[in-house]
Tab-separated table of C-alpha atoms in Angstrom:
chain	number	residue	atom	x	y	z
A	39	MET	CA	-15.561	10.820	-20.592
A	40	LYS	CA	-15.400	7.412	-22.018
A	41	ARG	CA	-13.748	4.901	-19.330
A	42	GLY	CA	-9.981	3.586	-19.570
A	43	ASN	CA	-6.928	3.331	-18.519
A	44	LEU	CA	-5.358	5.324	-15.641
A	45	LEU	CA	-1.711	6.209	-15.401
A	46	TYR	CA	0.116	6.983	-12.628
A	47	ALA	CA	4.294	8.467	-12.731
A	48	GLN	CA	6.657	9.490	-10.274
A	49	SER	CA	8.772	12.930	-9.920
A	50	GLY	CA	11.392	14.207	-9.040
A	51	GLY	CA	13.566	13.491	-5.590
A	52	VAL	CA	11.269	10.417	-3.761
A	53	THR	CA	9.790	10.614	-0.345
A	54	ALA	CA	9.334	8.300	2.683
A	55	VAL	CA	5.681	7.984	1.838
A	56	ILE	CA	5.626	9.083	-2.338
A	57	ASN	CA	4.631	4.811	-1.903
A	58	ALA	CA	1.806	5.364	0.181
A	59	THR	CA	-0.021	7.666	-2.133
A	60	ALA	CA	0.895	5.408	-5.185
A	61	GLY	CA	-0.544	1.794	-2.928
A	62	ALA	CA	-3.577	4.905	-2.254
A	63	VAL	CA	-4.036	4.993	-5.916
A	64	ILE	CA	-4.071	1.945	-6.900
A	65	GLU	CA	-6.249	1.199	-4.099
A	66	ALA	CA	-8.708	3.261	-5.209
A	67	ALA	CA	-8.762	2.744	-9.044
A	68	ARG	CA	-9.408	-1.090	-8.059
A	69	ARG	CA	-12.250	-0.552	-6.545
A	70	ARG	CA	-13.639	1.314	-9.038
A	71	ARG	CA	-12.399	-1.296	-10.905
A	72	ILE	CA	-10.139	1.278	-13.209
A	73	PRO	CA	-6.931	-0.803	-14.235
A	74	VAL	CA	-3.830	1.531	-13.867
A	75	LEU	CA	-0.499	1.387	-15.452
A	76	ALA	CA	2.497	3.436	-14.514
A	77	GLY	CA	5.598	5.153	-15.698
A	78	ARG	CA	8.662	3.327	-15.169
A	79	ASN	CA	11.288	6.600	-13.958
A	80	GLY	CA	8.067	8.992	-14.367
A	81	ILE	CA	7.315	10.835	-17.881
A	82	VAL	CA	10.689	9.616	-19.451
A	83	GLY	CA	9.316	5.897	-19.127
A	84	VAL	CA	5.678	7.645	-20.512
A	85	LEU	CA	7.664	9.180	-23.989
A	86	ARG	CA	9.790	5.971	-23.916
A	87	GLU	CA	5.678	3.975	-23.233
A	88	ASP	CA	7.984	1.456	-20.899
A	89	LEU	CA	4.683	0.930	-19.039
A	90	ILE	CA	3.756	-0.759	-15.815
A	91	ASP	CA	1.128	-3.350	-15.475
A	92	THR	CA	0.083	-2.238	-12.499
A	93	GLY	CA	-2.414	-5.841	-12.119
A	94	ALA	CA	0.070	-8.342	-11.549
A	95	GLU	CA	0.592	-7.484	-8.593
A	96	SER	CA	-0.710	-8.501	-5.246
A	97	ALA	CA	-3.830	-6.742	-3.000
A	98	ALA	CA	-0.747	-7.504	-0.317
A	99	ALA	CA	2.354	-6.040	-2.203
A	100	ILE	CA	-0.051	-2.806	-3.223
A	101	ALA	CA	-0.872	-2.782	0.704
A	102	ALA	CA	2.688	-3.130	1.721
A	103	LEU	CA	3.639	0.537	-0.731
A	104	ARG	CA	2.619	2.302	2.058
A	105	HIS	CA	5.319	1.633	4.737
A	106	THR	CA	7.813	0.967	1.640
A	107	PRO	CA	10.254	4.349	0.785
A	108	GLY	CA	12.448	5.189	-1.991
A	109	GLY	CA	10.381	5.600	-5.463
A	110	ALA	CA	8.494	1.591	-6.409
A	111	PHE	CA	8.163	2.721	-9.969
A	112	GLY	CA	11.494	4.689	-10.194
A	113	SER	CA	11.561	9.002	-10.955
A	114	CYS	CA	13.112	10.662	-13.272
A	115	ARG	CA	14.041	14.767	-13.885
A	116	PHE	CA	12.237	16.076	-16.858
A	117	LYS	CA	11.348	18.795	-17.308
A	118	LEU	CA	8.832	19.377	-21.095
A	119	GLY	CA	9.497	22.260	-22.650
A	120	THR	CA	6.707	24.690	-24.229
A	121	PHE	CA	3.602	22.683	-26.433
A	122	GLU	CA	4.745	25.925	-29.027
A	123	ALA	CA	8.424	24.696	-29.045
A	124	ASN	CA	7.472	21.173	-28.559
A	125	ARG	CA	4.948	20.263	-30.510
A	126	ALA	CA	6.278	16.639	-31.450
A	127	GLN	CA	7.073	15.440	-27.827
A	128	TYR	CA	3.612	16.306	-26.577
A	129	ALA	CA	2.273	14.887	-29.817
A	130	ARG	CA	4.298	11.284	-29.082
A	131	LEU	CA	3.090	11.556	-25.270
A	132	ILE	CA	-0.754	11.915	-26.398
A	133	GLU	CA	0.119	9.050	-28.897
A	134	VAL	CA	1.278	6.658	-26.065
A	135	LEU	CA	-1.887	7.553	-24.501
A	136	ARG	CA	-4.276	6.243	-26.952
A	137	ALA	CA	-2.247	3.532	-27.475
A	138	HIS	CA	-2.772	2.367	-24.227
A	139	GLU	CA	-6.044	3.694	-24.362
A	140	VAL	CA	-4.972	5.926	-20.509
A	141	ARG	CA	-7.639	8.818	-20.161
A	142	TYR	CA	-6.147	10.158	-16.174
A	143	PHE	CA	-2.788	10.969	-15.735
A	144	LEU	CA	-2.153	11.470	-12.425
A	145	TYR	CA	1.265	13.096	-11.496
A	146	ASN	CA	3.240	12.885	-8.513
A	147	GLY	CA	5.731	15.329	-7.443
A	148	GLY	CA	6.847	18.371	-6.554
A	149	ASN	CA	7.099	21.865	-8.244
A	150	ASP	CA	8.017	20.546	-11.841
A	151	SER	CA	6.503	18.212	-11.793
A	152	ALA	CA	3.000	20.343	-11.512
A	153	ASP	CA	4.211	21.988	-13.755
A	154	THR	CA	4.646	19.291	-16.456
A	155	ALA	CA	1.186	18.290	-15.284
A	156	LEU	CA	-0.457	21.473	-16.098
A	157	LYS	CA	1.635	21.646	-19.533
A	158	ILE	CA	0.105	17.774	-20.434
A	159	ALA	CA	-3.010	18.555	-19.529
A	160	GLN	CA	-2.414	22.270	-21.517
A	161	ALA	CA	-1.476	19.990	-24.556
A	162	ALA	CA	-3.917	16.896	-24.332
A	163	ARG	CA	-7.322	19.935	-24.910
A	164	ALA	CA	-4.788	21.604	-27.700
A	165	LEU	CA	-4.805	18.259	-29.170
A	166	ASP	CA	-8.137	17.440	-28.904
A	167	TYR	CA	-7.502	14.326	-26.463
A	168	PRO	CA	-10.163	12.842	-23.828
A	169	LEU	CA	-8.079	13.290	-21.046
A	170	SER	CA	-8.199	14.211	-17.195
A	171	VAL	CA	-4.962	15.290	-15.662
A	172	VAL	CA	-4.052	15.578	-11.912
A	173	GLY	CA	-0.725	16.911	-10.281
A	174	VAL	CA	-0.391	14.915	-6.874
A	175	PRO	CA	1.631	16.786	-4.495
A	176	LYS	CA	4.949	15.484	-2.643
A	177	THR	CA	8.034	16.519	-2.030
A	178	VAL	CA	10.062	17.119	1.134
A	179	ASP	CA	11.653	20.885	0.763
A	180	ASN	CA	7.136	21.889	1.417
A	181	ASP	CA	7.697	24.540	-0.408
A	182	LEU	CA	4.078	24.344	-2.470
A	183	ALA	CA	2.672	26.923	-2.413
A	184	VAL	CA	-1.417	26.978	-1.966
A	185	THR	CA	-1.434	23.918	0.172
A	186	ASP	CA	-0.415	23.954	4.054
A	187	CYS	CA	2.294	21.303	3.861
A	188	CYS	CA	3.052	19.151	1.359
A	189	PRO	CA	4.056	14.471	2.582
A	190	GLY	CA	7.610	13.795	2.504
A	191	PHE	CA	8.096	16.872	4.606
A	192	GLY	CA	6.041	15.585	7.845
A	193	SER	CA	8.649	13.334	7.782
A	194	VAL	CA	11.754	14.241	7.326
A	195	ALA	CA	11.218	16.717	9.537
A	196	LYS	CA	11.027	14.203	12.478
A	197	TYR	CA	13.856	12.673	10.956
A	198	THR	CA	15.278	15.968	11.306
A	199	ALA	CA	14.865	16.697	14.682
A	200	VAL	CA	15.362	13.629	16.484
A	201	SER	CA	18.808	12.732	14.876
A	202	VAL	CA	19.834	16.930	15.737
A	203	LEU	CA	17.904	15.651	19.475
A	204	GLU	CA	20.518	12.373	19.115
A	205	ALA	CA	23.063	13.927	17.903
A	206	SER	CA	23.628	16.537	20.367
A	207	LEU	CA	23.220	14.286	23.529
A	208	ASP	CA	26.170	12.916	21.611
A	209	VAL	CA	28.143	16.683	21.163
A	210	ALA	CA	27.270	17.454	24.911
A	211	SER	CA	28.997	14.326	26.667
A	212	MET	CA	32.099	14.706	24.482
A	213	ALA	CA	32.298	18.558	24.847
A	214	GLU	CA	34.602	18.031	27.423
A	215	SER	CA	37.971	17.081	26.598
A	216	SER	CA	36.646	16.561	22.174
A	217	THR	CA	33.996	18.339	19.841
A	218	LYS	CA	32.892	21.772	21.043
A	219	VAL	CA	30.986	22.289	18.015
A	220	PHE	CA	28.795	19.850	15.874
A	221	VAL	CA	27.295	20.908	12.286
A	222	MET	CA	24.639	18.960	10.542
A	223	GLU	CA	23.439	19.862	6.463
A	224	VAL	CA	19.704	19.647	5.756
A	225	MET	CA	17.903	20.072	2.436
A	226	GLY	CA	16.433	22.572	1.112
A	227	ARG	CA	17.359	25.684	-2.189
A	228	HIS	CA	15.228	28.412	-1.308
A	229	ALA	CA	13.116	27.765	1.629
A	230	GLY	CA	14.291	26.593	5.292
A	231	TRP	CA	11.048	24.819	6.040
A	232	ILE	CA	13.639	21.148	6.988
A	233	ALA	CA	15.865	23.291	8.665
A	234	ALA	CA	13.382	25.125	10.856
A	235	ALA	CA	12.230	21.385	12.029
A	236	ALA	CA	15.231	21.310	13.806
A	237	GLY	CA	14.301	24.070	15.936
A	238	LEU	CA	11.652	21.373	17.466
A	239	ALA	CA	14.632	19.859	18.924
A	240	GLY	CA	14.535	22.239	21.639
A	241	LYS	CA	12.569	23.949	23.972
A	242	GLY	CA	14.631	27.591	24.230
A	243	GLY	CA	16.788	28.478	26.092
A	244	ASP	CA	20.543	26.983	25.532
A	245	ASP	CA	18.844	23.770	24.816
A	246	PRO	CA	20.462	23.083	21.080
A	247	PRO	CA	20.089	23.845	18.374
A	248	HIS	CA	21.300	26.923	18.451
A	249	ILE	CA	22.210	27.697	15.014
A	250	ILE	CA	20.318	27.443	12.176
A	251	LEU	CA	20.840	29.046	9.202
A	252	PHE	CA	18.235	29.368	6.920
A	253	PRO	CA	18.521	29.954	2.736
A	254	GLU	CA	16.189	33.541	3.501
A	255	VAL	CA	18.963	34.989	6.091
A	256	PRO	CA	21.933	36.246	4.492
A	257	PHE	CA	24.761	33.837	6.579
A	258	VAL	CA	27.430	36.805	7.814
A	259	GLU	CA	30.538	35.052	8.522
A	260	GLU	CA	31.643	37.838	11.607
A	261	ALA	CA	28.415	37.898	13.205
A	262	PHE	CA	28.430	33.696	12.478
A	263	LEU	CA	31.569	33.478	14.722
A	264	ALA	CA	30.841	35.608	17.173
A	265	ARG	CA	27.541	33.253	17.847
A	266	VAL	CA	29.287	29.941	17.592
A	267	LYS	CA	31.562	31.504	20.046
A	268	ALA	CA	29.679	32.919	22.578
A	269	THR	CA	27.839	29.832	22.949
A	270	VAL	CA	30.554	27.132	22.998
A	271	GLU	CA	31.739	29.941	26.375
A	272	ARG	CA	28.229	30.025	27.417
A	273	VAL	CA	26.898	26.302	26.695
A	274	GLY	CA	30.321	24.359	27.001
A	275	TRP	CA	29.552	23.472	22.516
A	276	CYS	CA	27.277	24.325	20.254
A	277	THR	CA	25.070	22.884	16.928
A	278	VAL	CA	24.641	24.439	14.653
A	279	VAL	CA	22.047	23.193	11.921
A	280	VAL	CA	22.479	24.809	8.301
A	281	SER	CA	20.454	23.945	4.317
A	282	GLU	CA	22.094	23.262	2.129
A	283	GLY	CA	20.791	26.438	0.171
A	284	VAL	CA	22.263	29.079	2.813
A	285	LYS	CA	23.459	31.902	0.530
A	286	MET	CA	25.955	34.965	1.087
A	287	PRO	CA	25.051	38.171	1.218
A	288	ASP	CA	24.794	39.489	-1.924
A	289	GLY	CA	23.253	36.066	-2.969
A	290	ARG	CA	25.612	33.278	-3.641
A	291	PHE	CA	25.063	30.370	-2.851
A	292	VAL	CA	27.643	29.601	0.501
A	293	SER	CA	28.255	25.996	-2.333
A	294	GLU	CA	27.871	26.521	-5.069
A	295	THR	CA	29.946	24.106	-6.874
A	296	GLY	CA	29.152	25.451	-10.647
A	297	GLY	CA	27.554	22.689	-11.798
A	298	ARG	CA	23.685	22.715	-12.949
A	299	ASP	CA	20.135	19.576	-12.858
A	300	ALA	CA	18.524	18.571	-15.430
A	301	PHE	CA	16.381	21.526	-14.719
A	302	GLY	CA	18.601	23.908	-14.765
A	303	HIS	CA	18.969	24.806	-10.681
A	304	VAL	CA	22.379	25.232	-9.484
A	305	GLN	CA	23.970	21.578	-7.889
A	306	LEU	CA	24.575	22.331	-4.827
A	307	GLY	CA	28.005	20.527	-2.676
A	308	GLY	CA	28.948	19.938	1.032
A	309	VAL	CA	27.823	23.429	2.701
A	310	ALA	CA	28.190	21.550	5.809
A	311	PRO	CA	31.619	20.935	5.879
A	312	TRP	CA	32.569	24.350	5.111
A	313	ILE	CA	30.756	25.273	7.521
A	314	ALA	CA	32.778	22.927	9.706
A	315	GLN	CA	36.367	24.099	8.466
A	316	LEU	CA	35.146	27.596	8.592
A	317	ILE	CA	35.403	27.143	12.612
A	318	LYS	CA	38.432	25.717	13.449
A	319	ASP	CA	40.029	27.945	10.527
A	320	ARG	CA	39.067	31.015	12.305
A	321	LEU	CA	37.947	29.891	16.134
A	322	GLY	CA	40.018	26.863	16.617
A	323	LEU	CA	36.920	24.802	17.967
A	324	LYS	CA	37.646	20.880	17.137
A	325	TYR	CA	34.267	19.831	15.260
A	326	HIS	CA	32.275	17.159	13.338
A	327	TRP	CA	29.532	17.339	10.544
A	328	ALA	CA	27.199	15.538	9.003
A	329	GLN	CA	25.354	15.367	5.708
A	330	PRO	CA	22.063	13.013	6.203
A	331	ASP	CA	21.343	13.246	2.276
A	332	TYR	CA	19.065	10.804	0.882
A	333	LEU	CA	19.290	9.294	4.314
A	334	GLN	CA	17.420	11.850	5.784
A	335	ARG	CA	13.741	11.060	2.821
A	336	SER	CA	13.940	7.446	3.028
A	337	ALA	CA	14.208	7.341	6.462
A	338	ARG	CA	10.603	5.205	6.210
A	339	HIS	CA	11.508	3.943	10.620
A	340	LEU	CA	10.616	7.470	11.616
A	341	ALA	CA	8.122	8.134	9.672
A	342	SER	CA	5.702	11.224	10.771
A	343	ARG	CA	1.761	8.969	11.166
A	344	THR	CA	0.343	11.936	10.074
A	345	ASP	CA	2.635	12.359	6.737
A	346	VAL	CA	1.284	9.318	6.238
A	347	ALA	CA	-2.160	9.699	6.366
A	348	HIS	CA	-1.305	13.353	4.342
A	349	ALA	CA	0.350	10.609	1.556
A	350	VAL	CA	-2.962	8.426	1.360
A	351	ALA	CA	-4.893	11.001	1.393
A	352	VAL	CA	-3.254	13.204	-1.833
A	353	GLY	CA	-3.740	9.839	-3.347
A	354	LYS	CA	-7.688	9.096	-2.731
A	355	ALA	CA	-8.533	12.790	-3.295
A	356	ALA	CA	-6.931	12.454	-6.969
A	357	VAL	CA	-8.107	9.297	-7.779
A	358	ALA	CA	-11.876	11.098	-7.401
A	359	TYR	CA	-11.405	14.256	-9.047
A	360	ALA	CA	-9.606	12.140	-12.348
A	361	LEU	CA	-12.443	10.433	-12.919
A	362	ALA	CA	-15.417	13.416	-11.964
A	363	GLY	CA	-13.638	14.543	-15.007
A	364	ARG	CA	-11.145	17.251	-12.640
A	365	SER	CA	-8.492	18.192	-14.839
A	366	GLY	CA	-5.168	20.518	-14.265
A	367	VAL	CA	-5.959	20.425	-11.252
A	368	MET	CA	-3.721	18.807	-7.490
A	369	PRO	CA	-5.238	17.762	-4.048
A	370	ALA	CA	-4.262	20.785	-1.405
A	371	ILE	CA	-4.090	19.973	2.498
A	372	VAL	CA	-5.972	23.056	3.926
A	373	ARG	CA	-5.811	22.815	7.731
A	374	THR	CA	-8.257	23.942	9.361
A	375	SER	CA	-7.325	24.033	13.176
A	376	ASP	CA	-3.622	24.461	14.935
A	377	THR	CA	-5.462	22.857	18.497
A	378	PRO	CA	-6.710	20.246	18.160
A	379	TYR	CA	-4.761	19.371	14.929
A	380	ARG	CA	-7.091	18.858	11.691
A	381	TRP	CA	-7.252	19.225	7.989
A	382	LYS	CA	-9.301	18.194	5.013
A	383	ILE	CA	-8.150	18.295	0.666
A	384	GLU	CA	-9.584	20.111	-1.792
A	385	PRO	CA	-8.677	20.549	-5.270
A	386	ILE	CA	-6.944	23.445	-6.375
A	387	PRO	CA	-6.146	24.946	-9.961
A	388	LEU	CA	-2.620	23.526	-10.897
A	389	THR	CA	-1.874	27.503	-11.963
A	390	LYS	CA	-1.309	28.631	-8.451
A	391	VAL	CA	1.262	25.699	-8.319
A	392	ALA	CA	2.887	25.339	-11.011
A	393	ASN	CA	6.672	26.909	-10.753
A	394	ALA	CA	5.485	28.612	-7.417
A	395	GLU	CA	7.551	29.138	-4.604
A	396	LYS	CA	6.258	28.403	-1.382
A	397	LYS	CA	9.656	30.175	0.816
A	398	LEU	CA	9.362	30.225	5.231
A	399	PRO	CA	7.808	33.174	6.407
A	400	ARG	CA	9.856	35.836	8.073
A	401	SER	CA	7.207	35.551	11.046
A	402	PHE	CA	8.811	32.134	11.969
A	403	ILE	CA	12.470	32.859	11.978
A	404	ARG	CA	13.792	34.520	15.636
A	405	ARG	CA	14.830	38.230	14.960
A	406	ASP	CA	17.870	36.963	15.883
A	407	GLY	CA	18.065	34.509	12.411
A	408	TYR	CA	19.385	32.006	13.931
A	409	GLY	CA	16.374	30.035	15.633
A	410	ILE	CA	12.286	29.411	15.148
A	411	THR	CA	9.448	31.638	16.657
A	412	GLU	CA	6.781	29.667	18.269
A	413	ARG	CA	4.707	30.538	16.063
A	414	ALA	CA	6.526	28.238	13.524
A	415	ARG	CA	6.871	25.608	15.831
A	416	ARG	CA	2.855	25.401	16.139
A	417	TYR	CA	3.247	25.199	12.979
A	418	LEU	CA	5.404	22.194	12.886
A	419	GLU	CA	4.384	19.782	15.531
A	420	PRO	CA	1.968	18.315	13.802
A	421	LEU	CA	3.064	17.382	11.316
A	422	ILE	CA	5.763	15.600	12.642
A	423	ARG	CA	3.711	13.790	15.676
A	424	GLY	CA	2.650	10.211	16.034
A	425	GLU	CA	4.318	6.391	14.178
A	426	ASP	CA	3.704	4.490	11.875
A	427	PRO	CA	6.620	2.299	11.849
A	428	PRO	CA	7.287	-0.963	8.834
A	429	PRO	CA	7.015	-4.266	9.830
A	430	SER	CA	9.880	-6.141	11.158
A	431	GLY	CA	11.146	-9.107	9.940
A	432	LYS	CA	13.039	-12.141	11.881
A	433	ASP	CA	16.378	-10.532	10.716
A	434	GLY	CA	15.421	-7.369	12.402
A	435	LEU	CA	15.511	-5.216	8.951
A	436	PRO	CA	12.227	-3.636	7.996
A	437	ARG	CA	9.515	-5.746	6.072
A	438	TYR	CA	10.004	-3.448	2.268
A	439	VAL	CA	8.370	-4.285	-0.611
A	440	ARG	CA	10.339	-4.853	-4.122
A	441	LEU	CA	7.077	-4.908	-6.802
A	442	ARG	CA	7.312	-7.202	-10.212
A	443	ASN	CA	6.829	-3.842	-12.493
A	444	VAL	CA	5.689	-6.521	-15.275
A	445	ALA	CA	6.592	-3.890	-17.772
A	446	VAL	CA	3.050	-3.489	-20.304
A	447	GLU	CA	3.192	-4.738	-24.204
A	448	ARG	CA	4.584	-1.697	-26.606
A	449	VAL	CA	3.082	-1.592	-29.895
A	450	LEU	CA	4.581	2.204	-31.274
A	451	PRO	CA	7.727	2.280	-33.167
A	452	ALA	CA	11.185	2.981	-29.961
A	453	TYR	CA	11.492	6.368	-28.724
A	454	GLU	CA	14.085	8.556	-27.270
A	455	PRO	CA	13.347	12.041	-25.159
A	456	ASP	CA	15.733	14.396	-24.934
A	457	ALA	CA	17.477	15.334	-22.081
């Protein structure tokens, strides 16, 4: 393949370590003297020909991406249609790539982003454009198929476990005369990986969290309330962790609001306040609830060192795969040992990842449905190990980087993609 430029873009909800992947991609390409462009706000920026010249950034700025949360180039939620029904859109995409001599395209995201990368690889072949397309894994939900875990998950898992541990100490202190129940909501639409990570806060027995509500286990109101009541009577207080995607026995989301996002997914509201109010109305117990929301996925100050290492490794591997002419693949994390924890990176076809969803195995959920098993603990614990704190300034705040994001000159007519 003729050497050209590499285009990198970020997609979907960002994580505490997605920029570590971005920095690894740019540094690996620079070592090979391959210029790197970035799509501003993901594939939407590519279609608009709104590209960024990463060559305008210093080596120090790119290195600082390793410890900076958010998405340095902007992200998006935008789903490409089929090639057959949206041929003009794909033609525009290839036109932009051709105009800027892009021969390598790396798309950093989750399930829907893997689908986008696969469609672009297929469209490039159909339109006879030489292009290596590599999907780069990222998602706090940890629900990408095949890969052992997903960059971004280890850090949100660590944040969740630490937050549950610390908040529970607070509740225990006040339970005699104040709060009896604390409810914390975590992300996870269909897969309870983040909820399961909360279980690392305790070692069993009456350690918190006392109850975990998973999307994989139907929510039975009477059984749940009985468990809360029994826990408060025995322990004096109760910590509940609930996944945003917890469902009723009939399959409806507990917190469904009726709206839909850009990918067509049902928009979920706050399940924590609903659960907390149910406890108040039915049991008369005083409560507090929390919904970390963006806090859990942006908490770079508490990132897992293992997670950062994963994020860097998939970025380096993605560049190597692209420059070797591989297309339609994704670097996957393969676990080779639990104790000691060992892993490696291997390429897998995007056809095995796109639109597939990895649920929490039933063997990871306790028989009563309210906690995690030892098998889950063996899987989860290595992913939250180690610290990789960002450098701090004299003001006591982390020193995060903001890139200049210098725009590449447009050469094509303006274009606005359909939502």
